[in-house]
Amino acid sequence: MSASGFPVTAEHDLAWIEAPHPNDELHRRIGVMGGTFDPIHHGHLVAASEVQHRFGLDEVIFVPTGEPPYKQEREVSPAEYRYLMTVIATASNARFSVSRVDIDRPGLTYTIDTLRDLREIYPDDEFFFITGADVLPQILDWKDASELWELAHFVGVSRPGHSIASNGLPPDRVTVIEVPAMAISSTDVRERERIGVPIWYLVPDGVVQYIRKYGLYSPSRIPRVSQPGRAARQRQGR
Ligand code: NAP
């Protein structure tokens, strides 16, 4: 138990998760890694790998948000940048993939729509929605919250020492695990890049190079090339 009383998994708590389960081609266990990923960093990747291992997941699908509903006050990098950084970061892991469902759906991104869209693509599979544990206490206020529990088990990834308020969350549908590498944060990576402090080894090398190529997070850096997807959108009149 964490200080707040929310169950953080210890090895013995994982017995049910790690027990042999009837994974087969028809009923796979799929992690749905939802996040803004502005930018994706090694904390996210370690967290996804850890949850994949502990829950015996066949695949983890990273789903960068389109327009996050609670981020109207801060400027989020265009979705196409965040999507491509996520593709670069996950390319070498055979169990990782990236979905465009959230960035291609118009309007604000709600997790209920993410899970419904993925359910249409994977009608027989079991979903484990993975996200930051900080986000979990807000879930009860999310759109169609009561239906979320039917569509997925929720896994909150916690930074070491963070306590999570569990009020009202169904304990059988929510698990919190601590991942030490989550000490890395996207906010910190953006700030480091803004003030010119190295971000090497906090994010994958290819993502560092992509950030530099497009001048992300650094107001003084001129991008060498135009925004990905912009030419295509202009041709389509969007
Ligand atoms: P956020 O508020 O930016 O992140 C909160 C915390 O969780 C941050 O510490 C963040 O660290 C961490 N985090 C976020 N995604 C993570 C992940 N996949 N794995 C590990 N840590 C993660 O959260 P957000 O990115 O906007 O939203 C997270 C997910 O919840 C998205 O899929 C979003 O669509 C969904 N959401 C849904 C609703 C709704 O349906 N109404 C509302 C809010 C969020 P970093 O900053 O380092 O990533």
JSON list of N, CA, C and O in Angstrom, two decimals, residues 55-85:
[
{"chain": "A", "resi": 55, "resn": "PHE", "atom": "N", "xyz": [2.60, -7.69, -16.87]},
{"chain": "A", "resi": 55, "resn": "PHE", "atom": "CA", "xyz": [1.22, -8.08, -17.18]},
{"chain": "A", "resi": 55, "resn": "PHE", "atom": "C", "xyz": [1.17, -9.11, -18.32]},
{"chain": "A", "resi": 55, "resn": "PHE", "atom": "O", "xyz": [0.09, -9.48, -18.74]},
{"chain": "A", "resi": 56, "resn": "GLY", "atom": "N", "xyz": [2.33, -9.53, -18.80]},
{"chain": "A", "resi": 56, "resn": "GLY", "atom": "CA", "xyz": [2.35, -10.52, -19.87]},
{"chain": "A", "resi": 56, "resn": "GLY", "atom": "C", "xyz": [1.64, -10.02, -21.12]},
{"chain": "A", "resi": 56, "resn": "GLY", "atom": "O", "xyz": [0.86, -10.76, -21.73]},
{"chain": "A", "resi": 57, "resn": "LEU", "atom": "N", "xyz": [1.90, -8.76, -21.50]},
{"chain": "A", "resi": 57, "resn": "LEU", "atom": "CA", "xyz": [1.20, -8.19, -22.66]},
{"chain": "A", "resi": 57, "resn": "LEU", "atom": "C", "xyz": [1.83, -8.66, -23.96]},
{"chain": "A", "resi": 57, "resn": "LEU", "atom": "O", "xyz": [3.05, -8.79, -24.06]},
{"chain": "A", "resi": 58, "resn": "ASP", "atom": "N", "xyz": [1.00, -8.89, -24.94]},
{"chain": "A", "resi": 58, "resn": "ASP", "atom": "CA", "xyz": [1.50, -9.30, -26.26]},
{"chain": "A", "resi": 58, "resn": "ASP", "atom": "C", "xyz": [2.05, -8.11, -27.03]},
{"chain": "A", "resi": 58, "resn": "ASP", "atom": "O", "xyz": [2.94, -8.26, -27.86]},
{"chain": "A", "resi": 59, "resn": "GLU", "atom": "N", "xyz": [1.49, -6.95, -26.77]},
{"chain": "A", "resi": 59, "resn": "GLU", "atom": "CA", "xyz": [1.87, -5.75, -27.55]},
{"chain": "A", "resi": 59, "resn": "GLU", "atom": "C", "xyz": [1.56, -4.51, -26.71]},
{"chain": "A", "resi": 59, "resn": "GLU", "atom": "O", "xyz": [0.63, -4.54, -25.89]},
{"chain": "A", "resi": 60, "resn": "VAL", "atom": "N", "xyz": [2.33, -3.47, -26.90]},
{"chain": "A", "resi": 60, "resn": "VAL", "atom": "CA", "xyz": [1.99, -2.17, -26.29]},
{"chain": "A", "resi": 60, "resn": "VAL", "atom": "C", "xyz": [1.84, -1.16, -27.43]},
{"chain": "A", "resi": 60, "resn": "VAL", "atom": "O", "xyz": [2.77, -0.94, -28.20]},
{"chain": "A", "resi": 61, "resn": "ILE", "atom": "N", "xyz": [0.64, -0.59, -27.52]},
{"chain": "A", "resi": 61, "resn": "ILE", "atom": "CA", "xyz": [0.38, 0.41, -28.55]},
{"chain": "A", "resi": 61, "resn": "ILE", "atom": "C", "xyz": [0.49, 1.80, -27.90]},
{"chain": "A", "resi": 61, "resn": "ILE", "atom": "O", "xyz": [-0.27, 2.12, -26.98]},
{"chain": "A", "resi": 62, "resn": "PHE", "atom": "N", "xyz": [1.43, 2.59, -28.37]},
{"chain": "A", "resi": 62, "resn": "PHE", "atom": "CA", "xyz": [1.56, 3.96, -27.87]},
{"chain": "A", "resi": 62, "resn": "PHE", "atom": "C", "xyz": [0.54, 4.82, -28.63]},
{"chain": "A", "resi": 62, "resn": "PHE", "atom": "O", "xyz": [0.46, 4.74, -29.87]},
{"chain": "A", "resi": 63, "resn": "VAL", "atom": "N", "xyz": [-0.20, 5.62, -27.89]},
{"chain": "A", "resi": 63, "resn": "VAL", "atom": "CA", "xyz": [-1.23, 6.45, -28.52]},
{"chain": "A", "resi": 63, "resn": "VAL", "atom": "C", "xyz": [-1.03, 7.91, -28.13]},
{"chain": "A", "resi": 63, "resn": "VAL", "atom": "O", "xyz": [-1.51, 8.36, -27.09]},
{"chain": "A", "resi": 64, "resn": "PRO", "atom": "N", "xyz": [-0.27, 8.66, -28.94]},
{"chain": "A", "resi": 64, "resn": "PRO", "atom": "CA", "xyz": [-0.10, 10.08, -28.63]},
{"chain": "A", "resi": 64, "resn": "PRO", "atom": "C", "xyz": [-1.45, 10.80, -28.71]},
{"chain": "A", "resi": 64, "resn": "PRO", "atom": "O", "xyz": [-2.23, 10.54, -29.63]},
{"chain": "A", "resi": 65, "resn": "THR", "atom": "N", "xyz": [-1.71, 11.69, -27.75]},
{"chain": "A", "resi": 65, "resn": "THR", "atom": "CA", "xyz": [-2.99, 12.40, -27.74]},
{"chain": "A", "resi": 65, "resn": "THR", "atom": "C", "xyz": [-3.08, 13.35, -28.94]},
{"chain": "A", "resi": 65, "resn": "THR", "atom": "O", "xyz": [-2.06, 13.83, -29.44]},
{"chain": "A", "resi": 66, "resn": "GLY", "atom": "N", "xyz": [-4.31, 13.61, -29.34]},
{"chain": "A", "resi": 66, "resn": "GLY", "atom": "CA", "xyz": [-4.55, 14.65, -30.33]},
{"chain": "A", "resi": 66, "resn": "GLY", "atom": "C", "xyz": [-4.51, 15.98, -29.60]},
{"chain": "A", "resi": 66, "resn": "GLY", "atom": "O", "xyz": [-3.45, 16.47, -29.21]},
{"chain": "A", "resi": 67, "resn": "GLU", "atom": "N", "xyz": [-5.69, 16.52, -29.32]},
{"chain": "A", "resi": 67, "resn": "GLU", "atom": "CA", "xyz": [-5.78, 17.78, -28.58]},
{"chain": "A", "resi": 67, "resn": "GLU", "atom": "C", "xyz": [-6.17, 17.46, -27.15]},
{"chain": "A", "resi": 67, "resn": "GLU", "atom": "O", "xyz": [-7.32, 17.06, -26.90]},
{"chain": "A", "resi": 68, "resn": "PRO", "atom": "N", "xyz": [-5.22, 17.56, -26.19]},
{"chain": "A", "resi": 68, "resn": "PRO", "atom": "CA", "xyz": [-5.56, 17.16, -24.81]},
{"chain": "A", "resi": 68, "resn": "PRO", "atom": "C", "xyz": [-6.57, 18.13, -24.19]},
{"chain": "A", "resi": 68, "resn": "PRO", "atom": "O", "xyz": [-6.38, 19.34, -24.27]},
{"chain": "A", "resi": 69, "resn": "PRO", "atom": "N", "xyz": [-7.64, 17.60, -23.55]},
{"chain": "A", "resi": 69, "resn": "PRO", "atom": "CA", "xyz": [-8.69, 18.48, -23.02]},
{"chain": "A", "resi": 69, "resn": "PRO", "atom": "C", "xyz": [-8.22, 19.37, -21.88]},
{"chain": "A", "resi": 69, "resn": "PRO", "atom": "O", "xyz": [-8.75, 20.45, -21.70]},
{"chain": "A", "resi": 70, "resn": "TYR", "atom": "N", "xyz": [-7.24, 18.92, -21.10]},
{"chain": "A", "resi": 70, "resn": "TYR", "atom": "CA", "xyz": [-6.84, 19.69, -19.91]},
{"chain": "A", "resi": 70, "resn": "TYR", "atom": "C", "xyz": [-5.56, 20.48, -20.15]},
{"chain": "A", "resi": 70, "resn": "TYR", "atom": "O", "xyz": [-4.88, 20.86, -19.23]},
{"chain": "A", "resi": 71, "resn": "LYS", "atom": "N", "xyz": [-5.19, 20.70, -21.41]},
{"chain": "A", "resi": 71, "resn": "LYS", "atom": "CA", "xyz": [-3.93, 21.41, -21.65]},
{"chain": "A", "resi": 71, "resn": "LYS", "atom": "C", "xyz": [-4.15, 22.68, -22.46]},
{"chain": "A", "resi": 71, "resn": "LYS", "atom": "O", "xyz": [-3.28, 23.13, -23.17]},
{"chain": "A", "resi": 72, "resn": "GLN", "atom": "N", "xyz": [-5.35, 23.24, -22.34]},
{"chain": "A", "resi": 72, "resn": "GLN", "atom": "CA", "xyz": [-5.66, 24.42, -23.14]},
{"chain": "A", "resi": 72, "resn": "GLN", "atom": "C", "xyz": [-4.77, 25.60, -22.72]},
{"chain": "A", "resi": 72, "resn": "GLN", "atom": "O", "xyz": [-4.54, 26.51, -23.49]},
{"chain": "A", "resi": 73, "resn": "GLU", "atom": "N", "xyz": [-4.26, 25.55, -21.47]},
{"chain": "A", "resi": 73, "resn": "GLU", "atom": "CA", "xyz": [-3.49, 26.69, -20.96]},
{"chain": "A", "resi": 73, "resn": "GLU", "atom": "C", "xyz": [-2.03, 26.66, -21.42]},
{"chain": "A", "resi": 73, "resn": "GLU", "atom": "O", "xyz": [-1.35, 27.68, -21.38]},
{"chain": "A", "resi": 74, "resn": "ARG", "atom": "N", "xyz": [-1.52, 25.50, -21.86]},
{"chain": "A", "resi": 74, "resn": "ARG", "atom": "CA", "xyz": [-0.13, 25.48, -22.33]},
{"chain": "A", "resi": 74, "resn": "ARG", "atom": "C", "xyz": [-0.08, 25.00, -23.77]},
{"chain": "A", "resi": 74, "resn": "ARG", "atom": "O", "xyz": [-0.90, 24.17, -24.18]},
{"chain": "A", "resi": 75, "resn": "GLU", "atom": "N", "xyz": [0.89, 25.54, -24.49]},
{"chain": "A", "resi": 75, "resn": "GLU", "atom": "CA", "xyz": [1.00, 25.16, -25.89]},
{"chain": "A", "resi": 75, "resn": "GLU", "atom": "C", "xyz": [1.63, 23.79, -26.00]},
{"chain": "A", "resi": 75, "resn": "GLU", "atom": "O", "xyz": [2.72, 23.56, -25.46]},
{"chain": "A", "resi": 76, "resn": "VAL", "atom": "N", "xyz": [0.94, 22.89, -26.64]},
{"chain": "A", "resi": 76, "resn": "VAL", "atom": "CA", "xyz": [1.46, 21.53, -26.85]},
{"chain": "A", "resi": 76, "resn": "VAL", "atom": "C", "xyz": [2.00, 21.47, -28.27]},
{"chain": "A", "resi": 76, "resn": "VAL", "atom": "O", "xyz": [1.41, 22.05, -29.19]},
{"chain": "A", "resi": 77, "resn": "SER", "atom": "N", "xyz": [3.12, 20.77, -28.47]},
{"chain": "A", "resi": 77, "resn": "SER", "atom": "CA", "xyz": [3.69, 20.68, -29.82]},
{"chain": "A", "resi": 77, "resn": "SER", "atom": "C", "xyz": [2.69, 20.02, -30.76]},
{"chain": "A", "resi": 77, "resn": "SER", "atom": "O", "xyz": [1.90, 19.16, -30.34]},
{"chain": "A", "resi": 78, "resn": "PRO", "atom": "N", "xyz": [2.73, 20.39, -32.04]},
{"chain": "A", "resi": 78, "resn": "PRO", "atom": "CA", "xyz": [1.80, 19.80, -33.00]},
{"chain": "A", "resi": 78, "resn": "PRO", "atom": "C", "xyz": [1.85, 18.27, -32.97]},
{"chain": "A", "resi": 78, "resn": "PRO", "atom": "O", "xyz": [2.90, 17.67, -32.75]},
{"chain": "A", "resi": 79, "resn": "ALA", "atom": "N", "xyz": [0.68, 17.66, -33.15]},
{"chain": "A", "resi": 79, "resn": "ALA", "atom": "CA", "xyz": [0.55, 16.21, -32.99]},
{"chain": "A", "resi": 79, "resn": "ALA", "atom": "C", "xyz": [1.50, 15.43, -33.89]},
{"chain": "A", "resi": 79, "resn": "ALA", "atom": "O", "xyz": [2.03, 14.39, -33.49]},
{"chain": "A", "resi": 80, "resn": "GLU", "atom": "N", "xyz": [1.73, 15.96, -35.10]},
{"chain": "A", "resi": 80, "resn": "GLU", "atom": "CA", "xyz": [2.56, 15.22, -36.05]},
{"chain": "A", "resi": 80, "resn": "GLU", "atom": "C", "xyz": [4.00, 15.08, -35.54]},
{"chain": "A", "resi": 80, "resn": "GLU", "atom": "O", "xyz": [4.64, 14.03, -35.69]},
{"chain": "A", "resi": 81, "resn": "TYR", "atom": "N", "xyz": [4.52, 16.11, -34.88]},
{"chain": "A", "resi": 81, "resn": "TYR", "atom": "CA", "xyz": [5.85, 16.01, -34.26]},
{"chain": "A", "resi": 81, "resn": "TYR", "atom": "C", "xyz": [5.86, 14.94, -33.18]},
{"chain": "A", "resi": 81, "resn": "TYR", "atom": "O", "xyz": [6.77, 14.11, -33.07]},
{"chain": "A", "resi": 82, "resn": "ARG", "atom": "N", "xyz": [4.84, 15.00, -32.30]},
{"chain": "A", "resi": 82, "resn": "ARG", "atom": "CA", "xyz": [4.80, 14.08, -31.15]},
{"chain": "A", "resi": 82, "resn": "ARG", "atom": "C", "xyz": [4.63, 12.64, -31.63]},
{"chain": "A", "resi": 82, "resn": "ARG", "atom": "O", "xyz": [5.24, 11.72, -31.10]},
{"chain": "A", "resi": 83, "resn": "TYR", "atom": "N", "xyz": [3.83, 12.48, -32.68]},
{"chain": "A", "resi": 83, "resn": "TYR", "atom": "CA", "xyz": [3.63, 11.14, -33.25]},
{"chain": "A", "resi": 83, "resn": "TYR", "atom": "C", "xyz": [4.95, 10.59, -33.81]},
{"chain": "A", "resi": 83, "resn": "TYR", "atom": "O", "xyz": [5.34, 9.46, -33.52]},
{"chain": "A", "resi": 84, "resn": "LEU", "atom": "N", "xyz": [5.65, 11.43, -34.59]},
{"chain": "A", "resi": 84, "resn": "LEU", "atom": "CA", "xyz": [6.88, 10.93, -35.23]},
{"chain": "A", "resi": 84, "resn": "LEU", "atom": "C", "xyz": [7.99, 10.67, -34.21]},
{"chain": "A", "resi": 84, "resn": "LEU", "atom": "O", "xyz": [8.75, 9.72, -34.34]},
{"chain": "A", "resi": 85, "resn": "MET", "atom": "N", "xyz": [8.06, 11.49, -33.16]},
{"chain": "A", "resi": 85, "resn": "MET", "atom": "CA", "xyz": [9.05, 11.20, -32.10]},
{"chain": "A", "resi": 85, "resn": "MET", "atom": "C", "xyz": [8.73, 9.86, -31.45]},
{"chain": "A", "resi": 85, "resn": "MET", "atom": "O", "xyz": [9.63, 9.09, -31.10]}
]
